Each structure stands twice: as structure tokens, then as C-alpha cells.
CSV table of C-alpha atoms and ligand atoms in Angstrom, one decimal:
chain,number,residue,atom,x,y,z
A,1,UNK,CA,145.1,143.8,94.7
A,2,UNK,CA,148.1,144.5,92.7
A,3,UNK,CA,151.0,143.1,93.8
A,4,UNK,CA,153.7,145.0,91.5
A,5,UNK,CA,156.2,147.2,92.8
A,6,UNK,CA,155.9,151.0,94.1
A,7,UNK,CA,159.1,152.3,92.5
A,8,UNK,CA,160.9,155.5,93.8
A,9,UNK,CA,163.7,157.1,92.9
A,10,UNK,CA,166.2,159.9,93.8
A,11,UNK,CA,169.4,161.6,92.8
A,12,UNK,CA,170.8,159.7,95.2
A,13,UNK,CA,170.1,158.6,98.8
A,14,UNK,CA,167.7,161.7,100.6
A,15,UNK,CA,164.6,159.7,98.9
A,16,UNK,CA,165.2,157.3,101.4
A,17,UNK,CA,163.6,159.4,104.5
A,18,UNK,CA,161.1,159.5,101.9
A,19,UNK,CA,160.6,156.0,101.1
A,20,UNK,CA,160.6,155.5,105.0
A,21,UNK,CA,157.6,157.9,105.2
A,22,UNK,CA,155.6,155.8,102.6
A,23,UNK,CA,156.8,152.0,103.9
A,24,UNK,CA,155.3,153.4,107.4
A,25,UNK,CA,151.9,154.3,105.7
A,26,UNK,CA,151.5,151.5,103.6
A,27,UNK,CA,153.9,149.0,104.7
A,28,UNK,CA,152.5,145.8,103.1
A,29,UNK,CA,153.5,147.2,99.6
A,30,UNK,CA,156.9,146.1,97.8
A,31,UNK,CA,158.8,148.8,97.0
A,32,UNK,CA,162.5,149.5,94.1
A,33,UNK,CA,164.3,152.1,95.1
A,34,UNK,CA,167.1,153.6,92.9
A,35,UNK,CA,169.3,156.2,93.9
A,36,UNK,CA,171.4,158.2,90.8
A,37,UNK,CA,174.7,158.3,92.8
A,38,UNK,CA,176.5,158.3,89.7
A,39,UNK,CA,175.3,161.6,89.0
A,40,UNK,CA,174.3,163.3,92.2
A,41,UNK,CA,173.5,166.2,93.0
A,42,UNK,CA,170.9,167.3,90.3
A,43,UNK,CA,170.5,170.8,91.9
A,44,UNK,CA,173.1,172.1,90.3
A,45,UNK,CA,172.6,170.6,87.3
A,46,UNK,CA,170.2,172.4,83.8
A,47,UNK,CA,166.7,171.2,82.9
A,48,UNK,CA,167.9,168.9,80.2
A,49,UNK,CA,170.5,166.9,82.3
A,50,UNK,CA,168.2,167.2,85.3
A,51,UNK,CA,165.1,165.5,82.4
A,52,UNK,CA,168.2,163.0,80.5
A,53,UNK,CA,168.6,161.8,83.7
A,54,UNK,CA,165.0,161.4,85.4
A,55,UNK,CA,164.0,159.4,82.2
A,56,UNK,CA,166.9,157.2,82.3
A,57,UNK,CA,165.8,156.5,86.1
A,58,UNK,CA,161.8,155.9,85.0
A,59,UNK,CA,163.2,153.7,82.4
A,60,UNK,CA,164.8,151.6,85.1
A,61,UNK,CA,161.7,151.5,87.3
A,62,UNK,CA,159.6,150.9,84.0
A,63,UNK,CA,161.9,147.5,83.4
A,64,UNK,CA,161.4,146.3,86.7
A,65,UNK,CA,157.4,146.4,86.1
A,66,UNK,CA,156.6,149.3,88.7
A,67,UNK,CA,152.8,149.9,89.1
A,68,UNK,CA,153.6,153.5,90.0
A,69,UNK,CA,156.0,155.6,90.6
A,70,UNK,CA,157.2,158.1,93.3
A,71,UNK,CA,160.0,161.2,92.1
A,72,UNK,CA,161.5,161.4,96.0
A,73,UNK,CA,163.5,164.1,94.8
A,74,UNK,CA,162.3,168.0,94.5
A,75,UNK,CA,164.7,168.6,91.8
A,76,UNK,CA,163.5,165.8,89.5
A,77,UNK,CA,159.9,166.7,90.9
A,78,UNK,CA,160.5,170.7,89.8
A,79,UNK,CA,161.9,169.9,86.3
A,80,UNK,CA,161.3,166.5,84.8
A,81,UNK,CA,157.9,165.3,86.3
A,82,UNK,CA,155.7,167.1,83.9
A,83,UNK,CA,157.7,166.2,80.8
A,84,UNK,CA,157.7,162.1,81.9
A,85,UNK,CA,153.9,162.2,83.2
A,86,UNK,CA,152.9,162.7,79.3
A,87,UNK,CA,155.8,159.8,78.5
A,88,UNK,CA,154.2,157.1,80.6
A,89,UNK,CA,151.1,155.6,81.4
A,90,UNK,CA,151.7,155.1,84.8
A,91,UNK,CA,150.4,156.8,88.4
A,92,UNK,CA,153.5,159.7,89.0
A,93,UNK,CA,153.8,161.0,92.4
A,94,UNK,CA,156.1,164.4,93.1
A,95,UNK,CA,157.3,166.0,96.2
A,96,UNK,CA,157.0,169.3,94.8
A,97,UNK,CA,152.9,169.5,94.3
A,98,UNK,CA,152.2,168.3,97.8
A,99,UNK,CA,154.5,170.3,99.5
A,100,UNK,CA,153.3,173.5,97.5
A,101,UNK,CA,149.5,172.4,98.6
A,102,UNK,CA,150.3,171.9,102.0
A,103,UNK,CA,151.8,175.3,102.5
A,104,UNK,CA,149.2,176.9,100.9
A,105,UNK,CA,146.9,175.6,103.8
A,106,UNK,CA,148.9,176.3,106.6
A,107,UNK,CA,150.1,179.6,106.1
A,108,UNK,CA,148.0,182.5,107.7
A,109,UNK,CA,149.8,185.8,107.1
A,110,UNK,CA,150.4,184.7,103.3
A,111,UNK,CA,154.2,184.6,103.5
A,112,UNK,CA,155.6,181.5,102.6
A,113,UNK,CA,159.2,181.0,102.0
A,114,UNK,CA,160.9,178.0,99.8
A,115,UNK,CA,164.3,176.9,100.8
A,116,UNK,CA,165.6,174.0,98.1
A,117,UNK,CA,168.5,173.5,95.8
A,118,UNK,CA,169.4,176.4,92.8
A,119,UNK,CA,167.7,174.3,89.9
A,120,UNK,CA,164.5,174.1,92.2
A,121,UNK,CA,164.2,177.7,92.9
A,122,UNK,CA,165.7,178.4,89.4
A,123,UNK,CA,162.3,176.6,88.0
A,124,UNK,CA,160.0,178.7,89.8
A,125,UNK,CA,157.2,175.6,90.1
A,126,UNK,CA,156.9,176.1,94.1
A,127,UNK,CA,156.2,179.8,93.6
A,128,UNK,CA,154.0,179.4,90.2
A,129,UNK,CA,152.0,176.2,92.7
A,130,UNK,CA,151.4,178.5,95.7
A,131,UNK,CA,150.1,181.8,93.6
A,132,UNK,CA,148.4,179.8,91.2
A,133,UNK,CA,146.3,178.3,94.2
A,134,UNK,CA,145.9,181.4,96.4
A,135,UNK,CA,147.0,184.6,94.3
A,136,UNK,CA,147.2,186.6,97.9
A,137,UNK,CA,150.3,184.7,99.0
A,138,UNK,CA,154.0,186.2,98.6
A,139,UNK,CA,156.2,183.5,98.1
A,140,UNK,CA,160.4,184.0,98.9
A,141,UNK,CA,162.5,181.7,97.5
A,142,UNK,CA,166.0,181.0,98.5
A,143,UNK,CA,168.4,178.1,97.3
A,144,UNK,CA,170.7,176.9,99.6
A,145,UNK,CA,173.2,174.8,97.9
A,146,UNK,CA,175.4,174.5,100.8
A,147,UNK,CA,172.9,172.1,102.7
A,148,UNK,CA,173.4,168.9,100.6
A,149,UNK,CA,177.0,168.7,100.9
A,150,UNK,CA,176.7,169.3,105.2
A,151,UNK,CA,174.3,167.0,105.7
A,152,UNK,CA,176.1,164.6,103.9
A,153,UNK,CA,178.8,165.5,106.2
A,154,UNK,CA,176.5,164.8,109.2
A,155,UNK,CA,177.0,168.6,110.1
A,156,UNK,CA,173.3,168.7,111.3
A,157,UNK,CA,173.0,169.1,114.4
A,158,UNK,CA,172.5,171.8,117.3
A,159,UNK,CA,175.5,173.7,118.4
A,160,UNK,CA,177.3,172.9,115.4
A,161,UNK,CA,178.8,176.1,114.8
A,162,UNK,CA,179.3,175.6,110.6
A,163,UNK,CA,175.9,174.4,109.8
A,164,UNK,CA,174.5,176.9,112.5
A,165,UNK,CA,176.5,180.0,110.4
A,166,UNK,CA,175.2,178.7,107.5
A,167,UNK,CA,171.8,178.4,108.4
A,168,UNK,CA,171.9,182.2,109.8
A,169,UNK,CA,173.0,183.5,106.5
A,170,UNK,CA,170.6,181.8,104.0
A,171,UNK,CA,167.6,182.2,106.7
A,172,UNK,CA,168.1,185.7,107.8
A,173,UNK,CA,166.0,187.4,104.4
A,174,UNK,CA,163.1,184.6,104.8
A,175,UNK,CA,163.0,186.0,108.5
A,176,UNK,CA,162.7,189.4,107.6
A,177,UNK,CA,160.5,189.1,105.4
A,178,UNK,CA,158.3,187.4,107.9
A,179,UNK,CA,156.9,184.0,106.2
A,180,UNK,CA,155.0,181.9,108.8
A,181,UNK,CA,155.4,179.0,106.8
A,182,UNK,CA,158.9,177.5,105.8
A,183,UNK,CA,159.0,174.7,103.1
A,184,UNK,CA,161.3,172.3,103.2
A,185,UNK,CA,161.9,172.0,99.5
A,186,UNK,CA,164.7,169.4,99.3
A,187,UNK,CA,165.3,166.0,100.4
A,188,UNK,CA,168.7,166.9,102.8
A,189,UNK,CA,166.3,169.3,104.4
A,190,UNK,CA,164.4,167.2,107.0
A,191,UNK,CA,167.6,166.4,108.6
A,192,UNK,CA,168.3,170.3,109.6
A,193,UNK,CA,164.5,170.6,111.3
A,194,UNK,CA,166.0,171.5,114.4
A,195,UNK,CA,168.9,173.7,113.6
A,196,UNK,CA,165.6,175.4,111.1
A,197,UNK,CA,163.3,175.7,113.5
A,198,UNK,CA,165.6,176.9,116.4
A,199,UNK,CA,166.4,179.8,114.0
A,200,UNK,CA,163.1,180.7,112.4
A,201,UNK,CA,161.4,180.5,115.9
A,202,UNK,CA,158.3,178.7,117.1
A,203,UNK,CA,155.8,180.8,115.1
A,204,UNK,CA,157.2,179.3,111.6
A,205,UNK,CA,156.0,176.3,110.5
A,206,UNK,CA,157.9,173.6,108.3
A,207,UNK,CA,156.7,171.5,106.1
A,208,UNK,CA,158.5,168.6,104.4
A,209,UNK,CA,157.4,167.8,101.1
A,210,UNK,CA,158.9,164.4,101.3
A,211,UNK,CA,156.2,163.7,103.9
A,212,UNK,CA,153.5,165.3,102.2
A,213,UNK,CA,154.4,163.3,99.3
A,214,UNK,CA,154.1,160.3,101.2
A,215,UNK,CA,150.5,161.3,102.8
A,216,UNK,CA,149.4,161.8,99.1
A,217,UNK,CA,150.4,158.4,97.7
A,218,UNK,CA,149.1,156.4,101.0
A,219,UNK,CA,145.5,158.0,99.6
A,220,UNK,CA,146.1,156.5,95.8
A,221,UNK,CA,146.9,152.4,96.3
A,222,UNK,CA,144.3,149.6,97.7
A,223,UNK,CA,146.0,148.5,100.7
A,224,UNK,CA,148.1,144.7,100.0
A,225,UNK,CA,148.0,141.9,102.0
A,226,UNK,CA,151.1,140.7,103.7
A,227,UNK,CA,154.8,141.9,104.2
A,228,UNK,CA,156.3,144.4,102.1
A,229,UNK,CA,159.7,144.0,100.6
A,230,UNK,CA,162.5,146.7,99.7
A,231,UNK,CA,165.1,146.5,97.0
A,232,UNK,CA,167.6,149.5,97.0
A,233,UNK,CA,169.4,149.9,93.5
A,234,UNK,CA,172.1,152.6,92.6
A,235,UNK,CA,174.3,153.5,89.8
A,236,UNK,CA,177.7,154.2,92.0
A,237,UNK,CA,179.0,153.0,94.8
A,238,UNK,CA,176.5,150.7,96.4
A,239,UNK,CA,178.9,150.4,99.9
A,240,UNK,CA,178.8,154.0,100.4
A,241,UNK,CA,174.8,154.1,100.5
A,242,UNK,CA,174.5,151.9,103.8
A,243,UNK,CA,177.1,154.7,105.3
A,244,UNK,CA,174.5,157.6,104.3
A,245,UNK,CA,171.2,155.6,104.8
A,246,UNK,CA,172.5,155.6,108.2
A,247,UNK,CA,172.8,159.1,108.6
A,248,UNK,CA,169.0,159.6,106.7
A,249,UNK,CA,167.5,157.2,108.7
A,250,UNK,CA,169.1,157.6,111.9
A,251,UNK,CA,169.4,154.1,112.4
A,252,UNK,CA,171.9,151.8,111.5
A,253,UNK,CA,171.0,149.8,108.5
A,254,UNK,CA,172.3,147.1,105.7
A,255,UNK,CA,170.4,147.4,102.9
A,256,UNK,CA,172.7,145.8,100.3
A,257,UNK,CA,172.0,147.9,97.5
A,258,UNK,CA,172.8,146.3,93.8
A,259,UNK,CA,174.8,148.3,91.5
A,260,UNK,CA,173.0,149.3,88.0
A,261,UNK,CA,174.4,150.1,85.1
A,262,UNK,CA,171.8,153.3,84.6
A,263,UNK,CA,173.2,154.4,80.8
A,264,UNK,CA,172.1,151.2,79.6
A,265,UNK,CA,168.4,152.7,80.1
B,1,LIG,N1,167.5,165.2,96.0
B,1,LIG,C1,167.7,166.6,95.7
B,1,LIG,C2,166.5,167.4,96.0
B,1,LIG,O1,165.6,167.0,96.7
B,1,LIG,C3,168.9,167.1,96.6
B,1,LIG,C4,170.2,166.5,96.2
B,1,LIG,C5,170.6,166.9,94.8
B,1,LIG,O2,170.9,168.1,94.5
B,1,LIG,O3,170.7,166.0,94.0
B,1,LIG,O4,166.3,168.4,95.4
């Protein structure tokens, strides 16, 4: 039994709904999360800022003596996670790989449409994943950069006219080009299932990478003993994060995250 923390980080706070997913499979494990607030979002950001950053958030985890780490972010997970798998000698879990696989054995008609941030769809790794594994399947990406900042303005739910316009206009191409599988290829995304689903109809599937994620690293630790503990960390405003956690985990929540000072990493 190793006792050492699971660390997990994000561009922020969205890697939360996937550190829920993973506390609820393997809760007896301790877990650090950090969260890049200082410089969120990374989906607009280029492959070297995206990698400048992702290092300096391993280098964190590293310092804290992780056993393993999770990237609960598909941007960091599309464009830094093969560069820092060679730079550490650690267990490195994406979102990107398990979402890809998952897709890939769900979809029937071999139409699969990716919905994530621009730098994610910019980096093409969903698309190269799913034709590397079945050649057969068409794969239509679309970035949506409008999602993070709704969902971080609670615009996610049913009926609301802005998020429902908006969803109508990115989804309308994945519709006609009739994928029967829809990944989820962002943290924010979760949050918009419904609003998704009601649009895409009940023959398209979603799947959340986050989730898939957490299935894959619930298959990779011997189970600990006893109760798991949770440390949030973040590089900016460490009030602010209770006041989104909320909104990610539906519930209300006082985490009392510790502020980091992430460039000295
Ligand atoms: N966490 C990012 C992702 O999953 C979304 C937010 C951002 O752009 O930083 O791609």
C-alpha cells in the first residue's frame, strides 16, 4: 500500500467534476489538487504556453511527493501529456486517451464528433486517437470556445435561451453530419449534458472523458485502507474557487484552497 498522494491538476477549477469522479471510485486515497487560475483558460492558449505551464503544474505535484498523477484537463491532456510522460518517472493519466477509446467502442455508424476548446481541436490528438484505432471512423471536430466562459456564468441550464442559441449554432454541422457518438472533450462540458443531449437527440451518445479518465485510473492503484483526504491548491484567487466548485459540483462546498505561488516551480 502506498500511501502517497494522487495529484491532479487543471487549468483551473473543471478538474474538479473530475476529481469527484475518481474520489467516488477510490475514495480511501489522498488526493492534491491544483488548479492554474492564474493562467486559465489554456484553450486558447499555443502548444508552448499550454507545455510552460503543464510542467510548472507537474513540478508542483512532483514537490508534494505525488505517487501519480492525473492531467484533469483535455487541453493539457492534448498538448503537454506526451512531452511530460518522457520528463517523469511517474504513472500519468489523460482525459484525452480514454475519452478517444471509449468513443471508439460506442459508436456504430462510425461518426464521431469532438466538441472541446480551439487548442484541443487545433492539436488534432482526438481525431489522430479514434482513426489510429479504427481507420473506418470519420471523426468532426468542432471547438466551442464560447462554453467555458457560460458555464462559468452558470448559463447551463434548460430553457436558457443564450446557452441554448449557442449550443444550436456550434451543434448544428455535428448533426448533419450524423455522428452517433458526441465527445465531450472539455472539462466545462459535463455541465451542458442536458442542454447537449436535448439538441443532439436521444440516438447520440455522450461521453465525458473526465469520467472515462477516472474509470481508467480506478483500474491502475491497489486500493488503501482508510479515509481519503483532499487538499485543493491554486495559483489565484483561492476565495473565488469555493464560488465555482459550487457550480461544478452542484453542491455547496468549502474547500479552503491555499494559494501557490506556481512560477516558483
Ligand atoms: N480545462 C480546459 C479543458 O478541459 C477548459 C478550460 C480552459 O480552456 O482552460 O480543455
Amino acid at each position: 500500500m502506498d500511501a502517497r498522494s494522487i495529484g491532479v491538476f487543471d487549468s483551473g477549477l473543471g478538474g474538479i467534476s473530475v476529481l469527484r469522479d475518481i474520489v467516488e471510485l477510490m475514495p480511501c486515497e489522498n488526493y492534491i489538487y491544483f488548479g492554474d487560475s492564474a493562467h486559465a483558460p489554456y484553450g486558447t492558449k499555443t502548444r508552448e504556453a499550454i507545455l510552460e505551464r503543464s510542467e510548472q503544474c507537474t513540478n508542483f505535484l512532483l514537490a508534494k511527493d505525488v505517487k501519480a498523477i492525473v492531467i484533469a484537463c483535455n487541453t493539457a491532456s492534448a498538448l503537454a501529456l506526451d512531452t511530460i510522460e518522457k520528463e517523469i518517472d511517474l504513472p500519468i493519466i489523460g482525459v484525452v486517451k480514454p475519452g478517444a477509446q471509449m468513443a471508439v467502442e460506442t459508436t456504430q455508424n462510425k461518426r464521431v464528433g469532438v466538441i472541446a476548446t480551439e487548442s484541443t481541436i487545433q492539436s488534432g490528438l482526438y481525431q489522430q486517437l479514434i482513426t489510429e484505432a479504427d481507420p473506418a471512423i470519420t471523426v468532426y471536430g468542432k471547438p466551442c470556445p464560447l462554453f467555458v466562459p457560460l458555464v462559468e456564468n452558470g448559463r447551463v441550464h434548460r430553457g436558457d435561451v443564450v446557452i441554448e442559441t449557442v449550443v444550436k449554432e456550434y451543434l448544428t454541422p455535428l448533426k448533419a453530419a450524423g455522428v452517433d457518438t458526441l465527445i465531450l472533450g472539455c472539462t466545462h462540458y459535463p455541465l451542458l449534458e442536458e442542454v447537449i443531449g436535448d439538441f443532439m437527440g436521444p440516438d447520440v451518445t455522450l461521453i465525458d472523458s473526465g469520467a472515462e479518465a477516472a474509470n481508467l485510473a480506478s483500474t491502475q492503484f491497489d486500493p488503501n485502507e482508510g479515509t481519503g483526504t483532499t487538499q485543493y491548491f491554486v495559483s489565484d484567487d483561492p476565495q473565488g474557487f469555493d464560488q465555482l466548485a459550487e457550480l461544478f459540483l452542484q453542491e455547496k462546498v468549502d474547500v479552503g484552497a491555499e494559494l501557490v505561488d506556481i512560477s516558483r516551480y
